mmCIF file of C-alpha atoms and ligand atoms in Angstrom:
data_model
loop_
_atom_site.group_PDB
_atom_site.id
_atom_site.type_symbol
_atom_site.label_atom_id
_atom_site.label_comp_id
_atom_site.label_asym_id
_atom_site.label_seq_id
_atom_site.Cartn_x
_atom_site.Cartn_y
_atom_site.Cartn_z
ATOM 1 C CA UNK Z 237 10.239 -17.968 -20.109
ATOM 2 C CA UNK Z 238 7.733 -15.475 -21.607
ATOM 3 C CA UNK Z 239 8.920 -11.880 -22.008
ATOM 4 C CA UNK Z 240 7.809 -9.617 -19.178
ATOM 5 C CA UNK Z 241 5.058 -7.068 -19.791
ATOM 6 C CA UNK Z 242 7.008 -4.220 -18.289
ATOM 7 C CA UNK Z 243 8.024 -2.892 -14.916
ATOM 8 C CA UNK Z 244 5.973 -2.532 -11.770
ATOM 9 C CA UNK Z 245 6.786 -0.108 -8.982
ATOM 10 C CA UNK Z 246 4.925 0.479 -5.760
ATOM 11 C CA UNK Z 247 5.842 1.988 -2.439
ATOM 12 C CA UNK Z 248 4.265 2.508 0.938
ATOM 13 C CA UNK Z 249 5.366 4.396 4.009
ATOM 14 C CA UNK Z 250 6.873 2.343 6.830
ATOM 15 C CA UNK Z 251 3.795 2.119 8.984
ATOM 16 C CA UNK Z 252 4.801 -1.172 10.587
ATOM 17 C CA UNK Z 253 2.576 -4.221 10.559
ATOM 18 C CA UNK Z 254 0.263 -4.290 7.565
ATOM 19 C CA UNK Z 255 -3.503 -4.521 7.773
ATOM 20 C CA UNK Z 256 -6.239 -6.140 5.724
ATOM 21 C CA UNK Z 257 -6.695 -2.930 3.698
ATOM 22 C CA UNK Z 258 -3.030 -2.930 2.673
ATOM 23 C CA UNK Z 259 -3.217 -6.628 1.905
ATOM 24 C CA UNK Z 260 -6.422 -6.727 -0.133
ATOM 25 C CA UNK Z 261 -5.880 -3.333 -1.789
ATOM 26 C CA UNK Z 262 -2.199 -3.529 -2.654
ATOM 27 C CA UNK Z 263 0.002 -6.376 -1.375
ATOM 28 C CA UNK Z 264 -2.037 -9.072 -3.123
ATOM 29 C CA UNK Z 265 -1.296 -7.342 -6.406
ATOM 30 C CA UNK Z 266 2.387 -6.874 -5.504
ATOM 31 C CA UNK Z 267 2.575 -10.657 -5.240
ATOM 32 C CA UNK Z 268 0.459 -11.546 -8.280
ATOM 33 C CA UNK Z 269 2.233 -9.149 -10.646
ATOM 34 C CA UNK Z 270 5.579 -10.850 -10.063
ATOM 35 C CA UNK Z 271 4.488 -13.500 -12.543
ATOM 36 C CA UNK Z 272 4.285 -11.210 -15.555
ATOM 37 C CA UNK Z 273 6.339 -8.103 -14.650
ATOM 38 C CA UNK Z 274 9.717 -7.067 -13.320
ATOM 39 C CA UNK Z 275 8.710 -5.794 -9.914
ATOM 40 C CA UNK Z 276 10.227 -3.180 -7.642
ATOM 41 C CA UNK Z 277 8.748 -2.592 -4.183
ATOM 42 C CA UNK Z 278 9.892 0.165 -1.924
ATOM 43 C CA UNK Z 279 9.468 1.109 1.708
ATOM 44 C CA UNK Z 280 9.303 4.871 1.345
ATOM 45 C CA UNK Z 281 10.868 6.093 4.563
ATOM 46 C CA UNK Z 282 11.544 9.633 3.289
ATOM 47 C CA UNK Z 283 7.817 10.040 2.706
ATOM 48 C CA UNK Z 284 7.224 9.070 6.323
ATOM 49 C CA UNK Z 285 9.194 12.119 7.479
ATOM 50 C CA UNK Z 286 6.552 14.500 6.086
ATOM 51 C CA UNK Z 287 4.073 13.830 8.856
ATOM 52 C CA UNK Z 288 5.932 12.040 11.633
ATOM 53 C CA UNK Z 289 6.583 13.964 14.803
ATOM 54 C CA UNK Z 290 9.010 11.411 16.153
ATOM 55 C CA UNK Z 291 11.058 9.025 14.083
ATOM 56 C CA UNK Z 292 12.017 6.557 16.815
ATOM 57 C CA UNK Z 293 9.966 3.755 15.270
ATOM 58 C CA UNK Z 294 11.097 4.135 11.660
ATOM 59 C CA UNK Z 295 13.646 1.334 11.750
ATOM 60 C CA UNK Z 296 11.367 -1.091 13.564
ATOM 61 C CA UNK Z 297 8.392 -0.284 11.307
ATOM 62 C CA UNK Z 298 10.511 -0.692 8.180
ATOM 63 C CA UNK Z 299 11.581 -4.114 9.395
ATOM 64 C CA UNK Z 300 8.059 -5.196 10.386
ATOM 65 C CA UNK Z 301 6.743 -4.120 7.009
ATOM 66 C CA UNK Z 302 9.482 -5.968 5.135
ATOM 67 C CA UNK Z 303 8.599 -9.087 7.149
ATOM 68 C CA UNK Z 304 4.926 -8.781 6.177
ATOM 69 C CA UNK Z 305 5.669 -8.205 2.494
ATOM 70 C CA UNK Z 306 8.142 -11.080 2.294
ATOM 71 C CA UNK Z 307 5.886 -13.468 4.201
ATOM 72 C CA UNK Z 308 2.970 -12.448 1.943
ATOM 73 C CA UNK Z 309 4.910 -13.670 -1.074
ATOM 74 C CA UNK Z 310 7.238 -10.975 -2.377
ATOM 75 C CA UNK Z 311 10.119 -13.029 -3.693
ATOM 76 C CA UNK Z 312 13.546 -11.432 -4.150
ATOM 77 C CA UNK Z 313 14.791 -14.902 -5.184
ATOM 78 C CA UNK Z 314 12.597 -14.632 -8.273
ATOM 79 C CA UNK Z 315 14.111 -11.269 -9.207
ATOM 80 C CA UNK Z 316 11.803 -8.880 -7.372
ATOM 81 C CA UNK Z 317 13.591 -5.870 -5.921
ATOM 82 C CA UNK Z 318 12.628 -4.901 -2.364
ATOM 83 C CA UNK Z 319 14.396 -1.891 -0.903
ATOM 84 C CA UNK Z 320 14.236 1.163 1.345
ATOM 85 C CA UNK Z 321 13.746 4.498 -0.416
ATOM 86 C CA UNK Z 322 16.489 6.435 1.386
ATOM 87 C CA UNK Z 323 19.049 3.762 0.445
ATOM 88 C CA UNK Z 324 18.820 4.905 -3.200
ATOM 89 C CA UNK Z 325 19.343 8.668 -2.959
ATOM 90 C CA UNK Z 326 19.073 9.279 -6.720
ATOM 91 C CA UNK Z 327 15.356 9.688 -6.043
ATOM 92 C CA UNK Z 328 16.006 12.995 -4.286
ATOM 93 C CA UNK Z 329 17.843 14.294 -7.361
ATOM 94 C CA UNK Z 330 14.937 13.381 -9.588
ATOM 95 C CA UNK Z 331 12.556 14.918 -7.060
ATOM 96 C CA UNK Z 332 14.401 18.238 -7.342
ATOM 97 C CA UNK Z 333 14.372 18.142 -11.133
ATOM 98 C CA UNK Z 334 10.673 17.223 -11.326
ATOM 99 C CA UNK Z 335 9.801 19.935 -8.824
ATOM 100 C CA UNK Z 336 10.940 22.467 -11.444
ATOM 101 C CA UNK Z 337 8.220 21.379 -13.858
ATOM 102 C CA UNK Z 338 5.497 21.190 -11.205
ATOM 103 C CA UNK Z 339 3.198 24.204 -10.819
ATOM 104 C CA UNK Z 340 2.668 24.914 -7.121
ATOM 105 C CA UNK Z 341 -1.085 25.287 -7.677
ATOM 106 C CA UNK Z 342 -1.332 21.663 -8.779
ATOM 107 C CA UNK Z 343 0.037 20.593 -5.399
ATOM 108 C CA UNK Z 344 -1.945 22.872 -3.115
ATOM 109 C CA UNK Z 345 -5.217 22.032 -4.890
ATOM 110 C CA UNK Z 346 -4.895 18.273 -4.291
ATOM 111 C CA UNK Z 347 -7.598 16.992 -1.897
ATOM 112 C CA UNK Z 348 -5.022 14.779 -0.175
ATOM 113 C CA UNK Z 349 -2.906 17.854 0.622
ATOM 114 C CA UNK Z 350 -5.909 19.744 1.992
ATOM 115 C CA UNK Z 351 -6.767 16.747 4.136
ATOM 116 C CA UNK Z 352 -3.229 16.571 5.556
ATOM 117 C CA UNK Z 353 -3.346 20.292 6.355
ATOM 118 C CA UNK Z 354 -6.551 19.685 8.287
ATOM 119 C CA UNK Z 355 -4.925 16.770 10.154
ATOM 120 C CA UNK Z 356 -1.614 18.506 10.902
ATOM 121 C CA UNK Z 357 -2.280 22.269 10.875
ATOM 122 C CA UNK Z 358 0.869 22.907 12.946
ATOM 123 C CA UNK Z 359 3.166 20.963 10.601
ATOM 124 C CA UNK Z 360 2.506 22.075 7.029
ATOM 125 C CA UNK Z 361 6.066 21.742 5.804
ATOM 126 C CA UNK Z 362 7.601 22.134 2.360
ATOM 127 C CA UNK Z 363 8.107 18.362 2.059
ATOM 128 C CA UNK Z 364 4.423 17.729 2.692
ATOM 129 C CA UNK Z 365 3.426 19.956 -0.234
ATOM 130 C CA UNK Z 366 5.966 18.161 -2.403
ATOM 131 C CA UNK Z 367 4.895 14.637 -1.378
ATOM 132 C CA UNK Z 368 3.309 13.848 -4.794
ATOM 133 C CA UNK Z 369 6.442 15.076 -6.575
ATOM 134 C CA UNK Z 370 8.578 12.679 -4.551
ATOM 135 C CA UNK Z 371 6.087 9.929 -5.369
ATOM 136 C CA UNK Z 372 6.363 10.806 -9.067
ATOM 137 C CA UNK Z 373 10.158 10.579 -8.710
ATOM 138 C CA UNK Z 374 9.863 7.170 -7.005
ATOM 139 C CA UNK Z 375 7.892 5.746 -9.908
ATOM 140 C CA UNK Z 376 9.584 7.446 -12.854
ATOM 141 C CA UNK Z 377 13.107 6.743 -11.589
ATOM 142 C CA UNK Z 378 12.465 3.126 -12.583
ATOM 143 C CA UNK Z 379 10.421 3.884 -15.713
ATOM 144 C CA UNK Z 380 7.627 1.775 -14.240
ATOM 145 C CA UNK Z 381 4.535 1.426 -16.417
ATOM 146 C CA UNK Z 382 2.311 -0.221 -13.794
ATOM 147 C CA UNK Z 383 1.658 0.832 -10.203
ATOM 148 C CA UNK Z 384 -0.407 -1.427 -7.922
ATOM 149 C CA UNK Z 385 -2.102 0.744 -5.274
ATOM 150 C CA UNK Z 386 -5.374 1.178 -3.427
ATOM 151 C CA UNK Z 387 -7.872 3.599 -4.915
ATOM 152 C CA UNK Z 388 -6.947 6.255 -2.308
ATOM 153 C CA UNK Z 389 -3.778 6.822 -4.351
ATOM 154 C CA UNK Z 390 -5.644 7.502 -7.627
ATOM 155 C CA UNK Z 391 -5.229 11.286 -7.539
ATOM 156 C CA UNK Z 392 -1.496 11.001 -6.782
ATOM 157 C CA UNK Z 393 -1.002 8.634 -9.664
ATOM 158 C CA UNK Z 394 -2.883 10.902 -12.038
ATOM 159 C CA UNK Z 395 -0.606 13.657 -10.792
ATOM 160 C CA UNK Z 396 2.471 11.577 -11.680
ATOM 161 C CA UNK Z 397 1.092 11.101 -15.178
ATOM 162 C CA UNK Z 398 0.648 14.862 -15.572
ATOM 163 C CA UNK Z 399 4.199 15.557 -14.432
ATOM 164 C CA UNK Z 400 5.526 12.958 -16.866
ATOM 165 C CA UNK Z 401 3.595 14.542 -19.745
ATOM 166 C CA UNK Z 402 4.880 17.964 -18.816
ATOM 167 C CA UNK Z 403 8.468 16.790 -18.428
ATOM 168 C CA UNK Z 404 8.424 14.871 -21.703
ATOM 169 C CA UNK Z 405 6.832 17.819 -23.501
ATOM 170 C CA UNK Z 406 9.738 20.042 -22.409
ATOM 171 C CA UNK Z 407 12.635 17.621 -22.594
ATOM 172 C CA UNK Z 408 11.703 14.757 -24.917
ATOM 173 C CA UNK Z 409 10.225 11.290 -24.371
ATOM 174 C CA UNK Z 410 12.387 10.207 -21.444
ATOM 175 C CA UNK Z 411 9.967 9.306 -18.664
ATOM 176 C CA UNK Z 412 7.239 6.664 -18.765
ATOM 177 C CA UNK Z 413 3.581 7.420 -17.955
ATOM 178 C CA UNK Z 414 2.430 4.825 -15.418
ATOM 179 C CA UNK Z 415 -1.004 3.205 -15.054
ATOM 180 C CA UNK Z 416 -2.591 2.367 -11.720
ATOM 181 C CA UNK Z 417 -3.527 -1.236 -11.124
ATOM 182 C CA UNK Z 418 -6.273 -1.939 -8.603
ATOM 183 C CA UNK Z 419 -7.365 -5.185 -7.022
ATOM 184 C CA UNK Z 420 -11.031 -6.160 -6.746
ATOM 185 C CA UNK Z 421 -10.866 -4.672 -3.203
ATOM 186 C CA UNK Z 422 -9.563 -1.176 -3.954
ATOM 187 C CA UNK Z 423 -11.072 0.292 -0.764
ATOM 188 C CA UNK Z 424 -11.437 -1.895 2.310
ATOM 189 C CA UNK Z 425 -13.487 -0.422 5.152
ATOM 190 C CA UNK Z 426 -12.340 -0.575 8.753
ATOM 191 C CA UNK Z 427 -13.952 -2.402 11.651
ATOM 192 C CA UNK Z 428 -16.210 0.649 12.080
ATOM 193 C CA UNK Z 429 -17.738 -0.327 8.724
ATOM 194 C CA UNK Z 430 -17.704 3.309 7.638
ATOM 195 C CA UNK Z 431 -14.233 4.668 6.994
ATOM 196 C CA UNK Z 432 -11.281 3.314 5.026
ATOM 197 C CA UNK Z 433 -9.337 0.779 7.061
ATOM 198 C CA UNK Z 434 -6.295 2.616 8.320
ATOM 199 C CA UNK Z 435 -3.786 2.246 11.103
ATOM 200 C CA UNK Z 436 -4.078 5.917 11.995
ATOM 201 C CA UNK Z 437 -7.840 5.522 12.554
ATOM 202 C CA UNK Z 438 -7.233 2.420 14.701
ATOM 203 C CA UNK Z 439 -9.984 0.607 12.799
ATOM 204 C CA UNK Z 440 -7.674 -2.017 11.328
ATOM 205 C CA UNK Z 441 -6.939 -5.745 11.618
ATOM 206 C CA UNK Z 442 -3.286 -6.713 11.259
ATOM 207 C CA UNK Z 443 -2.565 -9.578 8.911
ATOM 208 C CA UNK Z 444 0.079 -10.873 11.325
ATOM 209 C CA UNK Z 445 -2.338 -10.865 14.275
ATOM 210 C CA UNK Z 446 -2.737 -14.074 16.284
ATOM 211 C CA UNK Z 447 -6.039 -15.980 15.921
ATOM 212 C CA UNK Z 448 -7.066 -14.638 19.349
ATOM 213 C CA UNK Z 449 -6.338 -11.054 18.345
ATOM 214 C CA UNK Z 450 -8.149 -11.546 15.031
ATOM 215 C CA UNK Z 451 -11.187 -12.826 16.901
ATOM 216 C CA UNK Z 452 -11.068 -9.873 19.317
ATOM 217 C CA UNK Z 453 -10.977 -7.324 16.495
ATOM 218 C CA UNK Z 454 -13.532 -9.091 14.314
ATOM 219 C CA UNK Z 455 -16.034 -9.230 17.186
ATOM 220 C CA UNK Z 456 -15.809 -5.404 17.317
ATOM 221 C CA UNK Z 457 -16.799 -5.112 13.642
ATOM 222 C CA UNK Z 458 -19.909 -3.120 12.827
ATOM 223 C CA UNK Z 459 -22.439 -5.054 10.731
ATOM 224 C CA UNK Z 460 -25.776 -3.903 9.270
ATOM 225 C CA UNK Z 461 -26.728 -1.060 11.670
ATOM 226 C CA UNK Z 462 -30.445 -1.579 10.978
ATOM 227 C CA UNK Z 463 -30.303 -5.177 12.223
ATOM 228 C CA UNK Z 464 -30.941 -4.688 15.934
ATOM 229 C CA UNK Z 465 -32.285 -8.076 16.934
ATOM 230 C CA UNK Z 466 -31.176 -11.570 16.034
ATOM 231 C CA UNK Z 467 -34.621 -12.128 14.488
ATOM 232 C CA UNK Z 468 -34.306 -9.110 12.138
ATOM 233 C CA UNK Z 469 -33.357 -10.086 8.586
ATOM 234 C CA UNK Z 470 -29.931 -8.704 7.609
ATOM 235 C CA UNK Z 471 -28.810 -6.831 4.507
ATOM 236 C CA UNK Z 472 -25.505 -8.334 3.382
ATOM 237 C CA UNK Z 473 -25.066 -5.613 0.760
ATOM 238 C CA UNK Z 474 -24.458 -2.990 3.466
ATOM 239 C CA UNK Z 475 -22.387 -5.226 5.762
ATOM 240 C CA UNK Z 476 -18.596 -4.976 5.750
ATOM 241 C CA UNK Z 477 -18.247 -8.426 7.335
ATOM 242 C CA UNK Z 478 -20.185 -9.901 4.445
ATOM 243 C CA UNK Z 479 -18.059 -8.032 1.897
ATOM 244 C CA UNK Z 480 -14.968 -9.603 3.424
ATOM 245 C CA UNK Z 481 -16.608 -13.035 3.599
ATOM 246 C CA UNK Z 482 -16.655 -12.882 -0.219
ATOM 247 C CA UNK Z 483 -12.867 -13.080 -0.190
ATOM 248 C CA UNK Z 484 -12.142 -15.177 2.870
ATOM 249 C CA UNK Z 485 -15.113 -17.568 2.795
ATOM 250 C CA UNK Z 486 -15.656 -18.274 -0.917
ATOM 251 C CA UNK Z 487 -17.280 -21.667 -0.324
ATOM 252 C CA UNK Z 488 -19.676 -20.429 2.328
ATOM 253 C CA UNK Z 489 -20.562 -16.983 1.095
ATOM 254 C CA UNK Z 490 -23.715 -17.958 -0.830
ATOM 255 C CA UNK Z 491 -25.119 -19.763 2.209
ATOM 256 C CA UNK Z 492 -24.181 -16.897 4.533
ATOM 257 C CA UNK Z 493 -26.025 -14.467 2.285
ATOM 258 C CA UNK Z 494 -29.145 -16.593 2.260
ATOM 259 C CA UNK Z 495 -29.056 -17.223 6.007
ATOM 260 C CA UNK Z 496 -28.426 -13.554 6.824
ATOM 261 C CA UNK Z 497 -31.371 -12.379 4.731
ATOM 262 C CA UNK Z 498 -33.596 -15.004 6.386
ATOM 263 C CA UNK Z 499 -32.271 -14.242 9.902
ATOM 264 C CA UNK Z 500 -31.090 -17.845 10.105
ATOM 265 C CA UNK Z 501 -27.624 -16.690 11.171
ATOM 266 C CA UNK Z 502 -26.916 -13.906 13.652
ATOM 267 C CA UNK Z 503 -24.139 -11.322 13.395
ATOM 268 C CA UNK Z 504 -22.172 -12.843 16.283
ATOM 269 C CA UNK Z 505 -22.118 -16.248 14.650
ATOM 270 C CA UNK Z 506 -21.331 -14.738 11.277
ATOM 271 C CA UNK Z 507 -18.378 -12.847 12.747
ATOM 272 C CA UNK Z 508 -17.071 -15.938 14.557
ATOM 273 C CA UNK Z 509 -17.064 -17.770 11.257
ATOM 274 C CA UNK Z 510 -15.313 -14.856 9.583
ATOM 275 C CA UNK Z 511 -12.668 -14.680 12.348
ATOM 276 C CA UNK Z 512 -11.979 -18.397 11.961
ATOM 277 C CA UNK Z 513 -11.659 -18.216 8.189
ATOM 278 C CA UNK Z 514 -9.462 -15.147 8.412
ATOM 279 C CA UNK Z 515 -7.147 -16.805 10.941
ATOM 280 C CA UNK Z 516 -6.970 -19.948 8.767
ATOM 281 C CA UNK Z 517 -6.248 -17.971 5.605
ATOM 282 C CA UNK Z 518 -3.263 -16.266 7.224
ATOM 283 C CA UNK Z 519 -1.932 -19.369 9.054
ATOM 284 C CA UNK Z 520 0.734 -20.173 6.392
ATOM 285 C CA UNK Z 521 1.604 -16.467 6.295
ATOM 286 C CA UNK Z 522 2.160 -16.403 10.059
ATOM 287 C CA UNK Z 523 4.419 -19.433 9.778
ATOM 288 C CA UNK Z 524 6.545 -17.891 7.029
ATOM 289 C CA UNK Z 525 6.712 -14.652 8.991
ATOM 290 C CA UNK Z 526 7.928 -16.404 12.123
ATOM 291 C CA UNK Z 527 10.616 -18.206 10.106
ATOM 292 C CA UNK Z 528 11.827 -14.926 8.600
ATOM 293 C CA UNK Z 529 11.783 -13.195 11.987
ATOM 294 C CA UNK Z 530 14.187 -15.819 13.319
ATOM 295 C CA UNK Z 531 16.931 -14.190 11.227
ATOM 296 C CA UNK Z 532 16.565 -10.378 11.178
ATOM 297 C CA UNK Z 533 20.025 -9.917 9.600
ATOM 298 C CA UNK Z 534 18.840 -11.840 6.571
ATOM 299 C CA UNK Z 535 15.904 -9.425 6.148
ATOM 300 C CA UNK Z 536 18.243 -6.416 6.272
ATOM 301 C CA UNK Z 537 20.530 -8.169 3.754
ATOM 302 C CA UNK Z 538 17.598 -8.625 1.386
ATOM 303 C CA UNK Z 539 16.866 -4.890 1.671
ATOM 304 C CA UNK Z 540 20.522 -3.978 1.105
ATOM 305 C CA UNK Z 541 20.749 -6.217 -1.930
ATOM 306 C CA UNK Z 542 17.503 -4.696 -3.255
ATOM 307 C CA UNK Z 543 18.993 -1.206 -2.845
ATOM 308 C CA UNK Z 544 22.090 -2.204 -4.827
ATOM 309 C CA UNK Z 545 19.995 -3.540 -7.689
ATOM 310 C CA UNK Z 546 17.578 -0.581 -7.616
ATOM 311 C CA UNK Z 547 20.524 1.810 -7.592
ATOM 312 C CA UNK Z 548 21.926 0.303 -10.793
ATOM 313 C CA UNK Z 549 18.672 1.097 -12.632
ATOM 314 C CA UNK Z 550 18.270 4.487 -10.955
ATOM 315 C CA UNK Z 551 21.775 5.613 -11.942
ATOM 316 C CA UNK Z 552 21.085 4.981 -15.618
ATOM 317 C CA UNK Z 553 17.757 6.768 -15.606
ATOM 318 C CA UNK Z 554 18.993 9.784 -13.642
ATOM 319 C CA UNK Z 555 21.908 10.159 -16.088
ATOM 320 C CA UNK Z 556 19.444 10.130 -18.970
ATOM 321 C CA UNK Z 557 17.200 12.678 -17.238
ATOM 322 C CA UNK Z 558 20.091 15.040 -16.497
ATOM 323 C CA UNK Z 559 21.262 14.897 -20.064
ATOM 324 C CA UNK Z 560 17.734 15.538 -21.373
ATOM 325 C CA UNK Z 561 17.373 18.541 -19.072
ATOM 326 C CA UNK Z 562 20.730 19.909 -20.234
ATOM 327 C CA UNK Z 563 22.669 19.699 -16.978
ATOM 328 C CA UNK Z 564 26.380 19.625 -17.806
ATOM 329 C CA UNK Z 565 28.113 16.340 -16.987
ATOM 330 C CA UNK Z 566 31.220 16.409 -14.775
ATOM 331 C CA UNK Z 567 33.579 16.042 -17.744
HETATM 332 P P1 ADP Q 243 0.802 5.077 2.152
HETATM 333 O O1 ADP Q 243 0.148 6.258 2.799
HETATM 334 O O2 ADP Q 243 2.265 5.158 2.061
HETATM 335 O O3 ADP Q 243 0.150 4.708 0.821
HETATM 336 P P2 ADP Q 243 -0.728 3.144 3.467
HETATM 337 O O4 ADP Q 243 -0.332 2.217 4.553
HETATM 338 O O5 ADP Q 243 -1.828 4.116 3.686
HETATM 339 O O6 ADP Q 243 0.580 3.863 3.114
HETATM 340 O O7 ADP Q 243 -1.064 2.308 2.135
HETATM 341 C C1 ADP Q 243 -0.209 1.362 1.553
HETATM 342 C C2 ADP Q 243 -0.907 0.757 0.349
HETATM 343 O O8 ADP Q 243 -2.108 0.097 0.767
HETATM 344 C C3 ADP Q 243 -1.356 1.806 -0.690
HETATM 345 O O9 ADP Q 243 -1.269 1.265 -1.978
HETATM 346 C C4 ADP Q 243 -2.785 2.054 -0.334
HETATM 347 O O10 ADP Q 243 -3.541 2.519 -1.431
HETATM 348 C C5 ADP Q 243 -3.239 0.671 0.120
HETATM 349 N N1 ADP Q 243 -4.304 0.784 1.119
HETATM 350 C C6 ADP Q 243 -4.200 1.325 2.356
HETATM 351 N N2 ADP Q 243 -5.366 1.246 3.028
HETATM 352 C C7 ADP Q 243 -6.235 0.629 2.191
HETATM 353 C C8 ADP Q 243 -7.615 0.251 2.301
HETATM 354 N N3 ADP Q 243 -8.307 0.469 3.416
HETATM 355 N N4 ADP Q 243 -8.192 -0.363 1.249
HETATM 356 C C9 ADP Q 243 -7.491 -0.610 0.103
HETATM 357 N N5 ADP Q 243 -6.198 -0.277 -0.056
HETATM 358 C C10 ADP Q 243 -5.561 0.338 0.963
#
């Protein structure tokens, strides 16, 4: 077997069932990178606490997300580690240590922080400000060199790189500077055709949705707003449905483009075709998901085993970090 190119880490908050944005922007890369890298994937439940008002769904959403990731092709049997962030508490130690080399101004200037303050003005907590530091701890605790994410995470990843440089400058070359890895769909738009697909905006399509539900959501998708009548020629380059056809309808996309421009195909028909192709693409996924869901204990065992293996790596790195920083060992 060829030597691996390094280590991959990525995490996402337990938001429950995953959508097309998560899949095309991140999960597809999680799966593909398993071939050439040692991969660690994490459901970052501590991060979820920064904005959640109630935590009743955390367990269910963690489970649903694990089901989606496993059914999509994350394979613990091939060595990939899948675990829940709070099950490996060393990350909170590293978070504290990294917070000491993080200027507060760096955090409060981040556009993502300002956006969260706008969204949750009554809940601007200390953890929210420190979110990127915890993310830096997540990644550096495993010395990952590659981080598959959507482009919305670019500023956070750059932030991690800056913290690593600062830490290593002070304490020696201990931590690894990671690189982001994007797919060819780094920002998927929602069914509104305008904003990033996101569960919180309710403009998403779940990858585990039934064919009927897929059809219902797809028929709500906004196409070329200037195309008001069936006889108007369309502009595929501004149409989100067309963009997604490129991925889900590779054999038909050239014809769709031609027919749309010539008003030979209407938006309704085009969306029906898209809904069908989307449902077909995810049919094997839905089958694998149903099989996994038949044995929930097995899913929790996979997560527990992942935490044990992640913890073994984390313990070594945190010991190295503490020594580099000069913290006295117990004896
Ligand atoms: P988190 O806030 O923890 O990153 P999200 O569910 O927002 O959780 O995102 C999980 C992963 O999916 C991230 O890597 C993110 O960049 C990616 N992602 C989310 N939405 C989209 C989208 N609309 N297009 C592309 N990638 C996305």
